[in-house]
Amino acid sequence: MGGILYGFVLGLLFHFLISSTDDHSMELLLTLTIPTAGYVFAEVLEVSGPLAMVVSGIMIGNWTRQKGFSKESHQNLDHFWELIDEFLNGVLFLLIGMSMLLFEFHKEDWVLMVLAVPLVLTARFLSVRGTYIGFNRFRKYNPMSVKILTWGGLRGGLALAMALSIPTGIMVIPEKNIDVKELIMVMTYSVVMFSILIQGMTITPMIEKAKTLEPEEEEK
């Protein structure tokens, strides 16, 4: 909760700072300050840095992008952050891949890797289905949307970043001397890999199939 609140305040502050200038370089520097200095300050406050960055990023990427940035800055900022996003995602996958090489795998790890995917998909389905039932009372939706939103919940950079940010040795299973961080990273890595390789490659055909359904078929 602290990370979400901090991210909201941070996003609000930088929205007004960015809105107050028309200098393209200053706007770019301010967007760089949020994930760097903002994350460090989140650590000082002992709140979740990744969650704070997600909240502030949503605010800046939507609210500020529409009302705060000058029109000339849009294209330059989009190209800049697309490049940064691709580069940092690559570094993140490299870091967790190297971390996995240092782990001593136990048979429990393989069991967790297999169980993690259906557990995450089940949790995703329940959350989407519950929301669907609630909103469907006021507005009719295509029932196929539940399947698409469940299967299309792709996971990647944020999940890996949060797993890597867990301090080593903060919780250990004494009977087997296993660091819980290792278990979380193993589960996260398996879910992310399944999400990218399987869900990512099959979600488009699922959406295309939903588009071809006739209205009477959608209601069944």
JSON list of C-alpha atoms in Angstrom, two decimals:
[
{"chain": "A", "resi": 1, "resn": "MET", "atom": "CA", "xyz": [0.00, 0.00, 0.00]},
{"chain": "A", "resi": 2, "resn": "GLY", "atom": "CA", "xyz": [2.88, 2.34, 0.81]},
{"chain": "A", "resi": 3, "resn": "GLY", "atom": "CA", "xyz": [4.42, 1.82, -2.62]},
{"chain": "A", "resi": 4, "resn": "ILE", "atom": "CA", "xyz": [1.14, 2.59, -4.38]},
{"chain": "A", "resi": 5, "resn": "LEU", "atom": "CA", "xyz": [0.59, 5.77, -2.35]},
{"chain": "A", "resi": 6, "resn": "TYR", "atom": "CA", "xyz": [4.18, 6.91, -2.85]},
{"chain": "A", "resi": 7, "resn": "GLY", "atom": "CA", "xyz": [3.95, 6.23, -6.59]},
{"chain": "A", "resi": 8, "resn": "PHE", "atom": "CA", "xyz": [0.76, 8.30, -6.79]},
{"chain": "A", "resi": 9, "resn": "VAL", "atom": "CA", "xyz": [2.33, 11.26, -4.99]},
{"chain": "A", "resi": 10, "resn": "LEU", "atom": "CA", "xyz": [5.48, 10.96, -7.13]},
{"chain": "A", "resi": 11, "resn": "GLY", "atom": "CA", "xyz": [3.45, 10.85, -10.34]},
{"chain": "A", "resi": 12, "resn": "LEU", "atom": "CA", "xyz": [1.40, 13.86, -9.23]},
{"chain": "A", "resi": 13, "resn": "LEU", "atom": "CA", "xyz": [4.53, 15.86, -8.38]},
{"chain": "A", "resi": 14, "resn": "PHE", "atom": "CA", "xyz": [6.28, 15.13, -11.67]},
{"chain": "A", "resi": 15, "resn": "HIS", "atom": "CA", "xyz": [3.09, 15.77, -13.62]},
{"chain": "A", "resi": 16, "resn": "PHE", "atom": "CA", "xyz": [3.10, 19.37, -12.42]},
{"chain": "A", "resi": 17, "resn": "LEU", "atom": "CA", "xyz": [6.86, 19.71, -12.92]},
{"chain": "A", "resi": 18, "resn": "ILE", "atom": "CA", "xyz": [6.64, 18.45, -16.51]},
{"chain": "A", "resi": 19, "resn": "SER", "atom": "CA", "xyz": [3.56, 20.56, -17.23]},
{"chain": "A", "resi": 20, "resn": "SER", "atom": "CA", "xyz": [5.37, 23.69, -16.07]},
{"chain": "A", "resi": 21, "resn": "THR", "atom": "CA", "xyz": [8.10, 23.52, -18.73]},
{"chain": "A", "resi": 22, "resn": "ASP", "atom": "CA", "xyz": [8.18, 23.49, -22.53]},
{"chain": "A", "resi": 23, "resn": "ASP", "atom": "CA", "xyz": [11.85, 22.57, -22.75]},
{"chain": "A", "resi": 24, "resn": "HIS", "atom": "CA", "xyz": [12.14, 19.18, -24.49]},
{"chain": "A", "resi": 25, "resn": "SER", "atom": "CA", "xyz": [15.42, 18.27, -22.79]},
{"chain": "A", "resi": 26, "resn": "MET", "atom": "CA", "xyz": [14.04, 19.11, -19.35]},
{"chain": "A", "resi": 27, "resn": "GLU", "atom": "CA", "xyz": [10.94, 16.99, -19.97]},
{"chain": "A", "resi": 28, "resn": "LEU", "atom": "CA", "xyz": [13.14, 14.05, -20.94]},
{"chain": "A", "resi": 29, "resn": "LEU", "atom": "CA", "xyz": [15.37, 14.49, -17.88]},
{"chain": "A", "resi": 30, "resn": "LEU", "atom": "CA", "xyz": [12.35, 14.63, -15.59]},
{"chain": "A", "resi": 31, "resn": "THR", "atom": "CA", "xyz": [11.00, 11.36, -16.98]},
{"chain": "A", "resi": 32, "resn": "LEU", "atom": "CA", "xyz": [14.43, 9.82, -16.32]},
{"chain": "A", "resi": 33, "resn": "THR", "atom": "CA", "xyz": [14.45, 11.11, -12.75]},
{"chain": "A", "resi": 34, "resn": "ILE", "atom": "CA", "xyz": [11.29, 9.22, -11.80]},
{"chain": "A", "resi": 35, "resn": "PRO", "atom": "CA", "xyz": [12.61, 5.63, -12.15]},
{"chain": "A", "resi": 36, "resn": "THR", "atom": "CA", "xyz": [16.11, 6.50, -10.89]},
{"chain": "A", "resi": 37, "resn": "ALA", "atom": "CA", "xyz": [15.90, 8.96, -8.00]},
{"chain": "A", "resi": 38, "resn": "GLY", "atom": "CA", "xyz": [12.29, 7.96, -7.37]},
{"chain": "A", "resi": 39, "resn": "TYR", "atom": "CA", "xyz": [13.22, 4.29, -6.89]},
{"chain": "A", "resi": 40, "resn": "VAL", "atom": "CA", "xyz": [16.14, 5.14, -4.59]},
{"chain": "A", "resi": 41, "resn": "PHE", "atom": "CA", "xyz": [13.89, 7.31, -2.43]},
{"chain": "A", "resi": 42, "resn": "ALA", "atom": "CA", "xyz": [11.35, 4.47, -2.28]},
{"chain": "A", "resi": 43, "resn": "GLU", "atom": "CA", "xyz": [14.07, 2.27, -0.79]},
{"chain": "A", "resi": 44, "resn": "VAL", "atom": "CA", "xyz": [14.80, 4.97, 1.79]},
{"chain": "A", "resi": 45, "resn": "LEU", "atom": "CA", "xyz": [11.11, 5.08, 2.73]},
{"chain": "A", "resi": 46, "resn": "GLU", "atom": "CA", "xyz": [11.06, 1.25, 2.81]},
{"chain": "A", "resi": 47, "resn": "VAL", "atom": "CA", "xyz": [8.15, 0.97, 0.39]},
{"chain": "A", "resi": 48, "resn": "SER", "atom": "CA", "xyz": [7.88, -1.16, -2.75]},
{"chain": "A", "resi": 49, "resn": "GLY", "atom": "CA", "xyz": [9.94, 0.48, -5.48]},
{"chain": "A", "resi": 50, "resn": "PRO", "atom": "CA", "xyz": [8.54, -1.61, -8.37]},
{"chain": "A", "resi": 51, "resn": "LEU", "atom": "CA", "xyz": [4.93, -0.91, -7.39]},
{"chain": "A", "resi": 52, "resn": "ALA", "atom": "CA", "xyz": [5.66, 2.79, -6.96]},
{"chain": "A", "resi": 53, "resn": "MET", "atom": "CA", "xyz": [7.26, 2.97, -10.40]},
{"chain": "A", "resi": 54, "resn": "VAL", "atom": "CA", "xyz": [4.28, 1.18, -11.98]},
{"chain": "A", "resi": 55, "resn": "VAL", "atom": "CA", "xyz": [1.79, 3.63, -10.45]},
{"chain": "A", "resi": 56, "resn": "SER", "atom": "CA", "xyz": [3.80, 6.74, -11.32]},
{"chain": "A", "resi": 57, "resn": "GLY", "atom": "CA", "xyz": [4.51, 5.33, -14.78]},
{"chain": "A", "resi": 58, "resn": "ILE", "atom": "CA", "xyz": [0.80, 4.82, -15.45]},
{"chain": "A", "resi": 59, "resn": "MET", "atom": "CA", "xyz": [0.09, 8.40, -14.39]},
{"chain": "A", "resi": 60, "resn": "ILE", "atom": "CA", "xyz": [2.90, 9.93, -16.46]},
{"chain": "A", "resi": 61, "resn": "GLY", "atom": "CA", "xyz": [2.26, 7.65, -19.44]},
{"chain": "A", "resi": 62, "resn": "ASN", "atom": "CA", "xyz": [-1.44, 8.45, -19.61]},
{"chain": "A", "resi": 63, "resn": "TRP", "atom": "CA", "xyz": [-2.40, 11.63, -17.78]},
{"chain": "A", "resi": 64, "resn": "THR", "atom": "CA", "xyz": [0.80, 13.64, -18.31]},
{"chain": "A", "resi": 65, "resn": "ARG", "atom": "CA", "xyz": [1.33, 12.32, -21.84]},
{"chain": "A", "resi": 66, "resn": "GLN", "atom": "CA", "xyz": [-2.03, 13.75, -22.88]},
{"chain": "A", "resi": 67, "resn": "LYS", "atom": "CA", "xyz": [-2.02, 17.01, -20.92]},
{"chain": "A", "resi": 68, "resn": "GLY", "atom": "CA", "xyz": [1.54, 17.73, -19.78]},
{"chain": "A", "resi": 69, "resn": "PHE", "atom": "CA", "xyz": [3.95, 17.08, -22.63]},
{"chain": "A", "resi": 70, "resn": "SER", "atom": "CA", "xyz": [4.29, 19.48, -25.52]},
{"chain": "A", "resi": 71, "resn": "LYS", "atom": "CA", "xyz": [3.25, 18.01, -28.87]},
{"chain": "A", "resi": 72, "resn": "GLU", "atom": "CA", "xyz": [6.82, 18.21, -30.17]},
{"chain": "A", "resi": 73, "resn": "SER", "atom": "CA", "xyz": [8.05, 16.03, -27.30]},
{"chain": "A", "resi": 74, "resn": "HIS", "atom": "CA", "xyz": [5.69, 13.09, -27.87]},
{"chain": "A", "resi": 75, "resn": "GLN", "atom": "CA", "xyz": [7.55, 11.40, -30.70]},
{"chain": "A", "resi": 76, "resn": "ASN", "atom": "CA", "xyz": [11.02, 11.90, -29.20]},
{"chain": "A", "resi": 77, "resn": "LEU", "atom": "CA", "xyz": [9.94, 10.60, -25.79]},
{"chain": "A", "resi": 78, "resn": "ASP", "atom": "CA", "xyz": [8.17, 7.59, -27.30]},
{"chain": "A", "resi": 79, "resn": "HIS", "atom": "CA", "xyz": [11.23, 6.57, -29.32]},
{"chain": "A", "resi": 80, "resn": "PHE", "atom": "CA", "xyz": [13.56, 7.14, -26.36]},
{"chain": "A", "resi": 81, "resn": "TRP", "atom": "CA", "xyz": [11.55, 5.08, -23.88]},
{"chain": "A", "resi": 82, "resn": "GLU", "atom": "CA", "xyz": [10.88, 2.29, -26.38]},
{"chain": "A", "resi": 83, "resn": "LEU", "atom": "CA", "xyz": [14.65, 1.92, -26.75]},
{"chain": "A", "resi": 84, "resn": "ILE", "atom": "CA", "xyz": [15.19, 2.02, -22.97]},
{"chain": "A", "resi": 85, "resn": "ASP", "atom": "CA", "xyz": [12.39, -0.51, -22.44]},
{"chain": "A", "resi": 86, "resn": "GLU", "atom": "CA", "xyz": [13.85, -3.03, -24.89]},
{"chain": "A", "resi": 87, "resn": "PHE", "atom": "CA", "xyz": [17.36, -2.62, -23.50]},
{"chain": "A", "resi": 88, "resn": "LEU", "atom": "CA", "xyz": [16.40, -2.93, -19.82]},
{"chain": "A", "resi": 89, "resn": "ASN", "atom": "CA", "xyz": [14.13, -5.91, -20.46]},
{"chain": "A", "resi": 90, "resn": "GLY", "atom": "CA", "xyz": [17.05, -7.65, -22.11]},
{"chain": "A", "resi": 91, "resn": "VAL", "atom": "CA", "xyz": [19.33, -6.84, -19.17]},
{"chain": "A", "resi": 92, "resn": "LEU", "atom": "CA", "xyz": [16.66, -8.04, -16.73]},
{"chain": "A", "resi": 93, "resn": "PHE", "atom": "CA", "xyz": [16.27, -11.41, -18.44]},
{"chain": "A", "resi": 94, "resn": "LEU", "atom": "CA", "xyz": [20.05, -11.73, -18.60]},
{"chain": "A", "resi": 95, "resn": "LEU", "atom": "CA", "xyz": [20.41, -11.03, -14.87]},
{"chain": "A", "resi": 96, "resn": "ILE", "atom": "CA", "xyz": [17.78, -13.53, -13.79]},
{"chain": "A", "resi": 97, "resn": "GLY", "atom": "CA", "xyz": [19.17, -16.10, -16.23]},
{"chain": "A", "resi": 98, "resn": "MET", "atom": "CA", "xyz": [22.62, -15.70, -14.68]},
{"chain": "A", "resi": 99, "resn": "SER", "atom": "CA", "xyz": [21.08, -15.88, -11.21]},
{"chain": "A", "resi": 100, "resn": "MET", "atom": "CA", "xyz": [19.36, -19.15, -12.11]},
{"chain": "A", "resi": 101, "resn": "LEU", "atom": "CA", "xyz": [22.74, -20.64, -13.04]},
{"chain": "A", "resi": 102, "resn": "LEU", "atom": "CA", "xyz": [23.93, -20.06, -9.47]},
{"chain": "A", "resi": 103, "resn": "PHE", "atom": "CA", "xyz": [21.02, -21.92, -7.91]},
{"chain": "A", "resi": 104, "resn": "GLU", "atom": "CA", "xyz": [21.31, -25.48, -6.71]},
{"chain": "A", "resi": 105, "resn": "PHE", "atom": "CA", "xyz": [18.12, -27.06, -8.04]},
{"chain": "A", "resi": 106, "resn": "HIS", "atom": "CA", "xyz": [16.21, -29.48, -5.83]},
{"chain": "A", "resi": 107, "resn": "LYS", "atom": "CA", "xyz": [13.37, -31.76, -6.84]},
{"chain": "A", "resi": 108, "resn": "GLU", "atom": "CA", "xyz": [10.99, -29.38, -5.05]},
{"chain": "A", "resi": 109, "resn": "ASP", "atom": "CA", "xyz": [11.99, -26.65, -7.48]},
{"chain": "A", "resi": 110, "resn": "TRP", "atom": "CA", "xyz": [10.83, -28.66, -10.48]},
{"chain": "A", "resi": 111, "resn": "VAL", "atom": "CA", "xyz": [7.52, -29.39, -8.78]},
{"chain": "A", "resi": 112, "resn": "LEU", "atom": "CA", "xyz": [7.03, -25.69, -8.04]},
{"chain": "A", "resi": 113, "resn": "MET", "atom": "CA", "xyz": [7.88, -24.77, -11.63]},
{"chain": "A", "resi": 114, "resn": "VAL", "atom": "CA", "xyz": [5.16, -27.11, -12.89]},
{"chain": "A", "resi": 115, "resn": "LEU", "atom": "CA", "xyz": [2.58, -26.00, -10.30]},
{"chain": "A", "resi": 116, "resn": "ALA", "atom": "CA", "xyz": [3.25, -22.26, -10.61]},
{"chain": "A", "resi": 117, "resn": "VAL", "atom": "CA", "xyz": [1.75, -21.87, -14.10]},
{"chain": "A", "resi": 118, "resn": "PRO", "atom": "CA", "xyz": [-1.71, -23.41, -13.44]},
{"chain": "A", "resi": 119, "resn": "LEU", "atom": "CA", "xyz": [-1.90, -21.68, -10.05]},
{"chain": "A", "resi": 120, "resn": "VAL", "atom": "CA", "xyz": [-1.24, -18.26, -11.58]},
{"chain": "A", "resi": 121, "resn": "LEU", "atom": "CA", "xyz": [-3.69, -18.89, -14.42]},
{"chain": "A", "resi": 122, "resn": "THR", "atom": "CA", "xyz": [-6.36, -20.03, -11.95]},
{"chain": "A", "resi": 123, "resn": "ALA", "atom": "CA", "xyz": [-5.87, -16.92, -9.81]},
{"chain": "A", "resi": 124, "resn": "ARG", "atom": "CA", "xyz": [-6.04, -14.76, -12.94]},
{"chain": "A", "resi": 125, "resn": "PHE", "atom": "CA", "xyz": [-9.25, -16.50, -14.08]},
{"chain": "A", "resi": 126, "resn": "LEU", "atom": "CA", "xyz": [-10.95, -16.06, -10.70]},
{"chain": "A", "resi": 127, "resn": "SER", "atom": "CA", "xyz": [-10.10, -12.35, -10.53]},
{"chain": "A", "resi": 128, "resn": "VAL", "atom": "CA", "xyz": [-11.23, -11.73, -14.12]},
{"chain": "A", "resi": 129, "resn": "ARG", "atom": "CA", "xyz": [-14.36, -13.86, -13.78]},
{"chain": "A", "resi": 130, "resn": "GLY", "atom": "CA", "xyz": [-15.38, -12.11, -10.56]},
{"chain": "A", "resi": 131, "resn": "THR", "atom": "CA", "xyz": [-14.99, -8.69, -12.17]},
{"chain": "A", "resi": 132, "resn": "TYR", "atom": "CA", "xyz": [-16.82, -9.88, -15.30]},
{"chain": "A", "resi": 133, "resn": "ILE", "atom": "CA", "xyz": [-19.82, -11.09, -13.30]},
{"chain": "A", "resi": 134, "resn": "GLY", "atom": "CA", "xyz": [-20.03, -7.78, -11.45]},
{"chain": "A", "resi": 135, "resn": "PHE", "atom": "CA", "xyz": [-19.78, -5.50, -14.49]},
{"chain": "A", "resi": 136, "resn": "ASN", "atom": "CA", "xyz": [-21.90, -7.77, -16.70]},
{"chain": "A", "resi": 137, "resn": "ARG", "atom": "CA", "xyz": [-24.95, -6.72, -14.71]},
{"chain": "A", "resi": 138, "resn": "PHE", "atom": "CA", "xyz": [-24.68, -3.20, -16.08]},
{"chain": "A", "resi": 139, "resn": "ARG", "atom": "CA", "xyz": [-23.19, -3.85, -19.52]},
{"chain": "A", "resi": 140, "resn": "LYS", "atom": "CA", "xyz": [-23.15, -6.98, -21.65]},
{"chain": "A", "resi": 141, "resn": "TYR", "atom": "CA", "xyz": [-19.74, -8.31, -22.62]},
{"chain": "A", "resi": 142, "resn": "ASN", "atom": "CA", "xyz": [-18.64, -11.04, -24.96]},
{"chain": "A", "resi": 143, "resn": "PRO", "atom": "CA", "xyz": [-18.16, -14.17, -22.77]},
{"chain": "A", "resi": 144, "resn": "MET", "atom": "CA", "xyz": [-14.99, -14.87, -24.78]},
{"chain": "A", "resi": 145, "resn": "SER", "atom": "CA", "xyz": [-13.44, -11.83, -23.10]},
{"chain": "A", "resi": 146, "resn": "VAL", "atom": "CA", "xyz": [-12.92, -13.81, -19.88]},
{"chain": "A", "resi": 147, "resn": "LYS", "atom": "CA", "xyz": [-10.80, -16.38, -21.71]},
{"chain": "A", "resi": 148, "resn": "ILE", "atom": "CA", "xyz": [-8.86, -13.70, -23.56]},
{"chain": "A", "resi": 149, "resn": "LEU", "atom": "CA", "xyz": [-8.16, -11.63, -20.44]},
{"chain": "A", "resi": 150, "resn": "THR", "atom": "CA", "xyz": [-7.13, -14.75, -18.53]},
{"chain": "A", "resi": 151, "resn": "TRP", "atom": "CA", "xyz": [-4.83, -16.12, -21.22]},
{"chain": "A", "resi": 152, "resn": "GLY", "atom": "CA", "xyz": [-3.62, -12.66, -22.25]},
{"chain": "A", "resi": 153, "resn": "GLY", "atom": "CA", "xyz": [-2.33, -11.72, -18.80]},
{"chain": "A", "resi": 154, "resn": "LEU", "atom": "CA", "xyz": [1.29, -11.80, -19.95]},
{"chain": "A", "resi": 155, "resn": "ARG", "atom": "CA", "xyz": [4.01, -11.45, -17.32]},
{"chain": "A", "resi": 156, "resn": "GLY", "atom": "CA", "xyz": [7.56, -10.26, -17.78]},
{"chain": "A", "resi": 157, "resn": "GLY", "atom": "CA", "xyz": [9.76, -7.44, -16.58]},
{"chain": "A", "resi": 158, "resn": "LEU", "atom": "CA", "xyz": [7.87, -6.36, -13.46]},
{"chain": "A", "resi": 159, "resn": "ALA", "atom": "CA", "xyz": [7.53, -9.89, -12.07]},
{"chain": "A", "resi": 160, "resn": "LEU", "atom": "CA", "xyz": [11.24, -10.56, -12.65]},
{"chain": "A", "resi": 161, "resn": "ALA", "atom": "CA", "xyz": [12.26, -7.22, -11.14]},
{"chain": "A", "resi": 162, "resn": "MET", "atom": "CA", "xyz": [10.22, -7.85, -7.99]},
{"chain": "A", "resi": 163, "resn": "ALA", "atom": "CA", "xyz": [11.67, -11.36, -7.62]},
{"chain": "A", "resi": 164, "resn": "LEU", "atom": "CA", "xyz": [15.23, -10.07, -8.02]},
{"chain": "A", "resi": 165, "resn": "SER", "atom": "CA", "xyz": [14.65, -7.27, -5.51]},
{"chain": "A", "resi": 166, "resn": "ILE", "atom": "CA", "xyz": [13.92, -9.70, -2.65]},
{"chain": "A", "resi": 167, "resn": "PRO", "atom": "CA", "xyz": [16.88, -9.62, -0.22]},
{"chain": "A", "resi": 168, "resn": "THR", "atom": "CA", "xyz": [18.89, -12.85, -0.09]},
{"chain": "A", "resi": 169, "resn": "GLY", "atom": "CA", "xyz": [18.53, -14.78, 3.16]},
{"chain": "A", "resi": 170, "resn": "ILE", "atom": "CA", "xyz": [15.50, -12.85, 4.42]},
{"chain": "A", "resi": 171, "resn": "MET", "atom": "CA", "xyz": [13.61, -16.16, 4.81]},
{"chain": "A", "resi": 172, "resn": "VAL", "atom": "CA", "xyz": [15.17, -19.61, 4.83]},
{"chain": "A", "resi": 173, "resn": "ILE", "atom": "CA", "xyz": [13.60, -23.06, 5.19]},
{"chain": "A", "resi": 174, "resn": "PRO", "atom": "CA", "xyz": [15.80, -24.42, 8.01]},
{"chain": "A", "resi": 175, "resn": "GLU", "atom": "CA", "xyz": [15.06, -28.11, 7.48]},
{"chain": "A", "resi": 176, "resn": "LYS", "atom": "CA", "xyz": [16.56, -28.06, 3.98]},
{"chain": "A", "resi": 177, "resn": "ASN", "atom": "CA", "xyz": [18.54, -24.81, 4.14]},
{"chain": "A", "resi": 178, "resn": "ILE", "atom": "CA", "xyz": [16.73, -23.41, 1.08]},
{"chain": "A", "resi": 179, "resn": "ASP", "atom": "CA", "xyz": [16.42, -19.67, 0.55]},
{"chain": "A", "resi": 180, "resn": "VAL", "atom": "CA", "xyz": [12.79, -18.76, -0.16]},
{"chain": "A", "resi": 181, "resn": "LYS", "atom": "CA", "xyz": [14.04, -16.14, -2.65]},
{"chain": "A", "resi": 182, "resn": "GLU", "atom": "CA", "xyz": [15.36, -18.97, -4.83]},
{"chain": "A", "resi": 183, "resn": "LEU", "atom": "CA", "xyz": [11.97, -20.68, -4.81]},
{"chain": "A", "resi": 184, "resn": "ILE", "atom": "CA", "xyz": [10.19, -17.45, -5.75]},
{"chain": "A", "resi": 185, "resn": "MET", "atom": "CA", "xyz": [12.65, -16.76, -8.57]},
{"chain": "A", "resi": 186, "resn": "VAL", "atom": "CA", "xyz": [12.27, -20.29, -9.93]},
{"chain": "A", "resi": 187, "resn": "MET", "atom": "CA", "xyz": [8.47, -20.00, -9.93]},
{"chain": "A", "resi": 188, "resn": "THR", "atom": "CA", "xyz": [8.56, -16.51, -11.43]},
{"chain": "A", "resi": 189, "resn": "TYR", "atom": "CA", "xyz": [10.96, -17.54, -14.18]},
{"chain": "A", "resi": 190, "resn": "SER", "atom": "CA", "xyz": [8.82, -20.54, -15.15]},
{"chain": "A", "resi": 191, "resn": "VAL", "atom": "CA", "xyz": [5.63, -18.43, -15.24]},
{"chain": "A", "resi": 192, "resn": "VAL", "atom": "CA", "xyz": [7.29, -15.70, -17.31]},
{"chain": "A", "resi": 193, "resn": "MET", "atom": "CA", "xyz": [8.77, -18.18, -19.78]},
{"chain": "A", "resi": 194, "resn": "PHE", "atom": "CA", "xyz": [5.41, -19.92, -20.20]},
{"chain": "A", "resi": 195, "resn": "SER", "atom": "CA", "xyz": [3.71, -16.56, -20.55]},
{"chain": "A", "resi": 196, "resn": "ILE", "atom": "CA", "xyz": [6.04, -15.37, -23.30]},
{"chain": "A", "resi": 197, "resn": "LEU", "atom": "CA", "xyz": [6.55, -18.60, -25.23]},
{"chain": "A", "resi": 198, "resn": "ILE", "atom": "CA", "xyz": [3.09, -20.19, -25.00]},
{"chain": "A", "resi": 199, "resn": "GLN", "atom": "CA", "xyz": [0.56, -17.51, -24.11]},
{"chain": "A", "resi": 200, "resn": "GLY", "atom": "CA", "xyz": [2.25, -14.82, -26.17]},
{"chain": "A", "resi": 201, "resn": "MET", "atom": "CA", "xyz": [2.23, -16.95, -29.33]},
{"chain": "A", "resi": 202, "resn": "THR", "atom": "CA", "xyz": [-1.35, -18.21, -28.95]},
{"chain": "A", "resi": 203, "resn": "ILE", "atom": "CA", "xyz": [-3.24, -15.12, -27.77]},
{"chain": "A", "resi": 204, "resn": "THR", "atom": "CA", "xyz": [-3.49, -13.58, -31.27]},
{"chain": "A", "resi": 205, "resn": "PRO", "atom": "CA", "xyz": [-5.29, -16.60, -32.82]},
{"chain": "A", "resi": 206, "resn": "MET", "atom": "CA", "xyz": [-7.65, -16.60, -29.84]},
{"chain": "A", "resi": 207, "resn": "ILE", "atom": "CA", "xyz": [-8.51, -12.93, -30.41]},
{"chain": "A", "resi": 208, "resn": "GLU", "atom": "CA", "xyz": [-8.99, -13.51, -34.13]},
{"chain": "A", "resi": 209, "resn": "LYS", "atom": "CA", "xyz": [-11.34, -16.40, -33.37]},
{"chain": "A", "resi": 210, "resn": "ALA", "atom": "CA", "xyz": [-13.38, -14.20, -31.03]},
{"chain": "A", "resi": 211, "resn": "LYS", "atom": "CA", "xyz": [-13.77, -11.60, -33.80]},
{"chain": "A", "resi": 212, "resn": "THR", "atom": "CA", "xyz": [-15.30, -14.17, -36.14]},
{"chain": "A", "resi": 213, "resn": "LEU", "atom": "CA", "xyz": [-18.03, -15.22, -33.71]},
{"chain": "A", "resi": 214, "resn": "GLU", "atom": "CA", "xyz": [-21.57, -14.30, -34.64]},
{"chain": "A", "resi": 215, "resn": "PRO", "atom": "CA", "xyz": [-23.58, -12.42, -31.97]},
{"chain": "A", "resi": 216, "resn": "GLU", "atom": "CA", "xyz": [-25.80, -15.43, -31.28]},
{"chain": "A", "resi": 217, "resn": "GLU", "atom": "CA", "xyz": [-22.71, -17.61, -30.85]},
{"chain": "A", "resi": 218, "resn": "GLU", "atom": "CA", "xyz": [-21.26, -15.11, -28.38]},
{"chain": "A", "resi": 219, "resn": "GLU", "atom": "CA", "xyz": [-24.31, -15.37, -26.15]},
{"chain": "A", "resi": 220, "resn": "LYS", "atom": "CA", "xyz": [-24.06, -19.16, -25.87]}
]
